Amino acid sequence: MPKAKVINTAHPSKNLSIRNKGNINFSARTIAHDFNHGSATVNRIVTVLNDLRYEQNIRNLSQISADTINQYAEELQDRLHDDSLSPKTVVNYISTINMIVRYIDKSDLAVSARELGIHKGSAIAAVDRSVSEKTHQAFQDYLSSHATKDVRYEALRKSVELQRSLGLRARESFAIKADTIKDALRTGTLSLSKIDMTKSYRPRDIKIVSSQQKNLLQQTHAFMKENGWHSLINPNQTLQSHSGWAYRQVLSFQKTEKGAGYHFHSERHAYAQSRYSSLWEEKAGVRIEAPVKASGNWQEYASSKTGLLSQKIKEIDKEIRLVVSAELGHNRISITRAYLG
């Protein structure tokens, strides 16, 4: 009689399903077992797999790709900046996603928390994570070089400008509605709401303060009207499929000589820092760089530029941070530390 085939349950197929709660729990236990980790790791894997399932519609571990990881890393950064996750938790989740990609033999997709500027100890920015104008323009040029073949590239160019000029999240910049922009041009305030896919569907207002912002909104609205689109997503695509495509363009750009380290989220950092400086100019008559951009003692720098005493500088700084926080779609002033230092 032939021997029965022995199945090694410790190393089952790496093509695990995460379609439902039961699948997710089984997959989490399987992955943790493979690395000889216990219940704490299982719980973190469950959380990450739930995120992938419900935020990116991943149904099977084999569907995890570079753009999946890129999107998830940016989502974690946003949740960190929103104070919904601590720096330590974000680092742990990134470690967990790296464990998952190693399990499915895609170790090249692993991401570094440190390279993203995330450390367990603090959410205060010690390194400037904004995209320079030079790198921003290089990405725009990269997209332009493809625009003649596919109108989506021109739509993505508009989205990136909205992120940089008005502080929109990537998802918001894709999903923003033509009617929302039309209203903004009429009222002078960009009022985002649930239909524009704001985070947690919270509404927020962004004041249109420059001719550059107004021109961008006019051009974006004209683009939508010309193509018969209601947003910056091709009507034949879903938000999810368009987002995946957009993040793949970032990954391709990152591989070029000028694209190293580029992320959508860094465009929001650039907006926050620029808005911070312009608000200082409104209130004190002089532009002040955000602390993360200034070398040496920022208080001394601000005092020398404005001639104001330390207490007054702190008061103005707090007022400005409240505005920036609200325009970014966050609830508390502490969030601005991640963008401004």
Coordinates of C-alpha atoms in Angstrom, one line a residue:
M1 CA 0.0 0.0 0.0
P2 CA 1.5 3.4 -1.0
K3 CA 2.2 5.8 1.8
A4 CA -0.2 8.6 2.4
K5 CA 1.0 12.0 1.3
V6 CA 2.2 14.1 4.2
I7 CA 1.0 17.8 4.1
N8 CA 3.1 20.3 5.9
T9 CA 0.5 22.5 7.5
A10 CA 3.2 24.9 8.8
H11 CA 3.9 25.9 5.2
P12 CA 0.7 25.9 3.2
S13 CA 0.1 27.6 -0.1
K14 CA 1.2 31.3 0.0
N15 CA -1.8 32.1 -2.2
L16 CA -3.9 32.7 0.9
S17 CA -7.4 34.2 0.7
I18 CA -8.4 37.3 2.8
R19 CA -12.0 37.6 1.4
N20 CA -13.6 37.5 4.8
K21 CA -13.0 37.5 8.6
G22 CA -12.4 33.7 8.7
N23 CA -9.9 33.8 5.8
I24 CA -8.1 36.8 7.4
N25 CA -7.8 35.1 10.8
F26 CA -6.5 31.9 9.2
S27 CA -4.0 33.7 7.0
A28 CA -2.7 35.8 10.0
R29 CA -2.1 32.6 12.1
T30 CA -0.4 30.9 9.1
I31 CA 2.0 33.8 8.5
A32 CA 2.8 34.3 12.2
H33 CA 3.4 30.5 12.6
D34 CA 5.7 30.6 9.6
F35 CA 7.9 33.1 11.4
N36 CA 7.4 31.5 14.8
H37 CA 5.6 34.5 16.2
G38 CA 2.8 34.6 18.8
S39 CA -0.6 36.1 19.3
A40 CA 0.6 39.8 19.3
T41 CA 1.9 39.3 15.8
V42 CA -1.2 37.5 14.7
N43 CA -3.3 40.5 15.9
R44 CA -1.2 43.0 14.0
I45 CA -1.3 40.9 10.8
V46 CA -5.1 40.7 11.1
T47 CA -5.2 44.5 11.3
V48 CA -3.0 45.0 8.3
L49 CA -4.9 42.4 6.2
N50 CA -8.2 44.0 7.2
D51 CA -6.8 47.3 6.0
L52 CA -5.7 45.8 2.7
R53 CA -9.0 44.0 2.3
Y54 CA -11.3 47.0 3.0
E55 CA -9.3 49.9 1.8
Q56 CA -7.7 48.4 -1.4
N57 CA -10.1 45.5 -2.1
I58 CA -7.3 42.9 -1.9
R59 CA -8.9 39.5 -1.8
N60 CA -5.8 37.3 -2.0
L61 CA -2.2 37.7 -0.9
S62 CA -1.0 37.1 -4.5
Q63 CA -2.7 40.4 -5.4
I64 CA -0.3 42.4 -3.2
S65 CA 1.9 44.5 -5.5
A66 CA 4.3 47.5 -5.3
D67 CA 1.5 50.0 -5.7
T68 CA -0.4 48.2 -2.9
I69 CA 2.5 48.7 -0.5
N70 CA 3.1 52.3 -1.7
Q71 CA -0.6 53.2 -1.1
Y72 CA -0.6 51.5 2.3
A73 CA 2.6 53.2 3.4
E74 CA 1.1 56.6 2.5
E75 CA -2.2 55.8 4.3
L76 CA -0.2 54.9 7.4
Q77 CA 1.6 58.3 7.2
D78 CA -1.7 60.1 7.0
R79 CA -3.1 58.3 10.0
L80 CA 0.1 59.1 11.9
H81 CA -0.3 62.8 11.0
D82 CA -3.9 62.6 12.0
D83 CA -3.0 61.3 15.4
S84 CA -5.2 58.2 14.9
L85 CA -2.0 56.1 15.1
S86 CA 1.1 56.5 17.2
P87 CA 4.6 56.5 15.6
K88 CA 5.3 53.2 17.4
T89 CA 2.1 51.6 16.0
V90 CA 2.9 52.8 12.5
V91 CA 6.4 51.4 12.7
N92 CA 5.0 48.1 13.9
Y93 CA 2.5 48.0 11.0
I94 CA 5.2 48.6 8.5
S95 CA 7.2 45.8 10.0
T96 CA 4.1 43.6 9.7
I97 CA 3.5 44.4 6.0
N98 CA 7.2 43.6 5.4
M99 CA 6.7 40.3 7.1
I100 CA 3.7 39.6 4.8
V101 CA 5.6 40.3 1.7
R102 CA 8.5 38.2 2.8
Y103 CA 6.0 35.4 3.4
I104 CA 4.7 35.6 -0.2
D105 CA 8.3 35.7 -1.6
K106 CA 8.1 39.4 -2.5
S107 CA 10.8 40.8 -0.2
D108 CA 11.7 43.4 -2.8
L109 CA 8.4 45.2 -1.9
A110 CA 9.5 45.8 1.7
V111 CA 9.5 49.4 2.8
S112 CA 11.6 51.3 5.4
A113 CA 9.9 53.2 8.1
R114 CA 13.1 55.2 8.6
E115 CA 13.3 56.3 5.0
L116 CA 9.7 57.5 5.3
G117 CA 10.8 59.6 8.2
I118 CA 8.8 57.6 10.8
H119 CA 10.4 56.7 14.1
K120 CA 8.9 55.0 17.2
G121 CA 9.8 57.9 19.5
S122 CA 8.1 60.9 17.9
A123 CA 5.8 62.3 15.2
I124 CA 7.7 65.6 15.1
A125 CA 9.4 66.1 11.8
A126 CA 13.2 66.3 12.2
V127 CA 13.8 66.0 8.5
D128 CA 12.1 67.9 5.7
R129 CA 9.8 65.5 3.8
S130 CA 8.4 68.0 1.3
V131 CA 9.0 67.6 -2.4
S132 CA 11.3 70.2 -3.9
E133 CA 10.0 72.3 -6.8
K134 CA 12.7 70.7 -8.9
T135 CA 11.5 67.1 -8.2
H136 CA 7.9 68.1 -8.4
Q137 CA 8.5 69.6 -11.9
A138 CA 10.5 66.5 -12.9
F139 CA 7.4 64.3 -12.1
Q140 CA 5.2 66.7 -14.0
D141 CA 7.5 66.5 -17.0
Y142 CA 7.6 62.7 -16.7
L143 CA 3.7 62.6 -16.8
S144 CA 3.7 65.0 -19.7
S145 CA 5.9 62.8 -21.8
H146 CA 3.1 60.1 -21.7
A147 CA 0.1 62.4 -21.9
T148 CA -0.2 62.2 -25.7
K149 CA -0.9 58.4 -25.4
D150 CA -3.3 58.5 -22.5
V151 CA -5.4 61.4 -21.2
R152 CA -5.1 60.0 -17.7
Y153 CA -1.6 61.3 -17.5
E154 CA -2.8 64.8 -17.9
A155 CA -5.5 64.2 -15.3
L156 CA -2.8 63.0 -12.9
R157 CA -0.7 66.1 -13.6
K158 CA -3.7 68.1 -12.5
S159 CA -4.2 66.0 -9.4
V160 CA -0.5 66.4 -8.4
E161 CA -0.8 70.2 -8.7
L162 CA -3.9 70.1 -6.5
Q163 CA -2.0 68.2 -3.9
R164 CA 0.9 70.7 -3.9
S165 CA -1.1 73.9 -4.4
L166 CA -4.1 73.2 -2.1
G167 CA -3.0 70.4 0.2
L168 CA -5.3 67.7 -1.1
R169 CA -4.7 64.1 -0.2
A170 CA -4.0 61.9 -3.2
R171 CA -7.4 60.3 -3.1
E172 CA -9.1 63.6 -2.8
S173 CA -7.2 65.0 -5.7
F174 CA -8.3 62.1 -7.9
A175 CA -12.0 62.1 -6.8
I176 CA -12.6 65.9 -6.5
K177 CA -15.8 66.7 -8.3
A178 CA -16.3 69.2 -11.1
D179 CA -19.2 70.8 -9.2
T180 CA -16.9 71.3 -6.2
I181 CA -14.4 73.2 -8.3
K182 CA -17.1 75.2 -9.9
D183 CA -18.4 76.3 -6.5
A184 CA -14.9 77.2 -5.4
L185 CA -14.4 79.5 -8.3
R186 CA -17.7 81.2 -7.5
T187 CA -17.1 81.5 -3.7
G188 CA -13.4 81.8 -3.3
T189 CA -13.3 78.7 -1.0
L190 CA -12.8 75.1 -1.9
S191 CA -15.3 73.2 0.2
L192 CA -14.5 69.5 0.1
S193 CA -17.1 67.0 1.4
K194 CA -17.9 63.3 1.3
I195 CA -18.5 63.2 -2.4
D196 CA -14.8 64.3 -2.9
M197 CA -13.7 61.3 -0.8
T198 CA -12.3 63.3 2.2
K199 CA -10.8 61.2 5.0
S200 CA -13.5 59.8 7.2
Y201 CA -15.9 61.9 5.0
R202 CA -15.1 65.0 7.1
P203 CA -15.9 68.3 5.3
R204 CA -13.3 71.0 5.2
D205 CA -12.8 74.4 3.6
I206 CA -9.6 75.7 1.9
K207 CA -9.4 79.4 1.2
I208 CA -8.3 80.3 -2.4
V209 CA -5.7 82.9 -1.7
S210 CA -3.6 83.2 -4.9
S211 CA -4.2 83.6 -8.6
Q212 CA -2.1 80.5 -9.1
Q213 CA -4.6 78.4 -7.2
K214 CA -7.5 80.0 -9.0
N215 CA -5.9 79.4 -12.4
L216 CA -5.3 75.8 -11.5
L217 CA -8.9 75.2 -10.5
Q218 CA -10.1 76.9 -13.8
Q219 CA -7.8 74.7 -15.9
T220 CA -8.8 71.6 -14.0
H221 CA -12.5 72.4 -14.4
A222 CA -11.9 73.0 -18.2
F223 CA -10.1 69.7 -18.5
M224 CA -13.0 67.8 -16.9
K225 CA -15.6 69.6 -19.1
E226 CA -13.6 69.0 -22.2
N227 CA -13.4 65.3 -21.6
G228 CA -16.8 64.8 -20.1
W229 CA -15.5 63.7 -16.7
H230 CA -17.1 64.5 -13.4
S231 CA -13.8 64.1 -11.5
L232 CA -10.1 63.5 -12.4
I233 CA -10.9 59.8 -12.7
N234 CA -11.7 58.3 -16.1
P235 CA -15.4 57.4 -16.0
N236 CA -14.5 53.9 -17.2
Q237 CA -12.4 53.4 -14.0
T238 CA -13.2 53.1 -10.3
L239 CA -11.4 55.2 -7.7
Q240 CA -9.6 52.0 -6.6
S241 CA -8.3 51.1 -10.1
H242 CA -7.3 54.7 -10.9
S243 CA -5.4 54.9 -7.6
G244 CA -3.6 51.7 -8.3
W245 CA -2.6 53.1 -11.7
A246 CA -1.5 56.4 -10.3
Y247 CA 0.7 54.9 -7.7
R248 CA 2.3 52.7 -10.3
Q249 CA 3.3 55.9 -12.1
V250 CA 5.0 57.1 -8.9
L251 CA 6.8 53.8 -8.7
S252 CA 8.0 54.1 -12.3
F253 CA 9.2 57.7 -11.7
Q254 CA 11.0 56.7 -8.5
K255 CA 13.2 54.4 -10.6
T256 CA 14.4 57.3 -12.8
E257 CA 17.4 59.5 -12.0
K258 CA 15.3 62.4 -10.8
G259 CA 12.5 60.5 -9.0
A260 CA 14.3 58.9 -5.9
G261 CA 12.2 59.3 -2.8
Y262 CA 9.2 60.9 -4.4
H263 CA 5.8 60.3 -2.8
F264 CA 2.4 61.9 -3.2
H265 CA 2.2 62.7 0.5
S266 CA 5.3 64.9 0.2
E267 CA 3.4 67.3 -2.0
R268 CA 1.1 67.9 1.1
H269 CA 4.2 68.6 3.1
A270 CA 5.2 71.2 0.5
Y271 CA 1.7 72.8 0.7
A272 CA 1.8 72.9 4.5
Q273 CA 5.2 74.6 4.6
S274 CA 4.4 77.1 1.9
R275 CA 1.1 78.0 3.5
Y276 CA 2.8 78.4 6.9
S277 CA 5.2 80.9 5.4
S278 CA 2.6 82.9 3.6
L279 CA 0.4 83.1 6.7
W280 CA 3.5 84.5 8.6
E281 CA 3.8 87.1 5.9
E282 CA 0.1 88.1 6.3
K283 CA 0.4 88.4 10.0
A284 CA 3.9 89.8 10.5
G285 CA 4.8 91.3 7.1
V286 CA 7.7 88.8 6.6
R287 CA 7.9 85.2 5.4
I288 CA 9.1 82.8 8.0
E289 CA 10.3 79.3 7.1
A290 CA 8.8 76.3 8.9
P291 CA 11.0 75.0 11.8
V292 CA 11.8 71.9 9.8
K293 CA 13.4 74.0 7.1
A294 CA 15.3 76.4 9.4
S295 CA 18.8 75.5 10.7
G296 CA 19.8 76.3 14.2
N297 CA 17.4 77.8 16.8
W298 CA 14.1 78.5 15.1
Q299 CA 12.9 80.9 17.8
E300 CA 16.0 83.1 17.4
Y301 CA 15.6 82.9 13.7
A302 CA 12.0 84.0 13.8
S303 CA 12.8 86.8 16.3
S304 CA 15.6 88.2 14.1
K305 CA 13.3 88.2 11.1
T306 CA 10.3 89.8 12.7
G307 CA 11.7 91.7 15.6
L308 CA 9.0 90.2 17.8
L309 CA 9.4 88.8 21.3
S310 CA 9.3 85.1 22.0
Q311 CA 5.8 85.0 23.5
K312 CA 4.3 86.8 20.5
I313 CA 6.1 84.5 18.1
K314 CA 4.6 81.5 19.9
E315 CA 1.1 83.1 19.7
I316 CA 1.3 83.7 16.0
D317 CA 2.9 80.3 15.4
K318 CA -0.1 78.6 17.1
E319 CA -2.7 80.6 15.2
I320 CA -1.0 79.7 11.9
R321 CA -0.7 76.0 12.8
L322 CA -4.5 75.9 13.6
V323 CA -5.2 77.2 10.1
V324 CA -2.8 74.8 8.4
S325 CA -4.1 71.9 10.4
A326 CA -7.8 72.6 9.4
E327 CA -6.9 73.1 5.7
L328 CA -5.1 69.8 5.7
G329 CA -8.2 68.1 7.1
H330 CA -6.9 67.4 10.6
N331 CA -8.4 68.0 14.0
R332 CA -5.5 69.1 16.2
I333 CA -2.6 71.5 16.1
S334 CA -0.2 68.7 17.1
I335 CA -0.6 67.1 13.7
T336 CA 1.3 70.0 12.1
R337 CA 4.5 68.9 13.9
A338 CA 4.8 66.1 11.4
Y339 CA 4.7 68.6 8.5
L340 CA 6.3 71.7 9.9
G341 CA 8.5 70.5 12.8

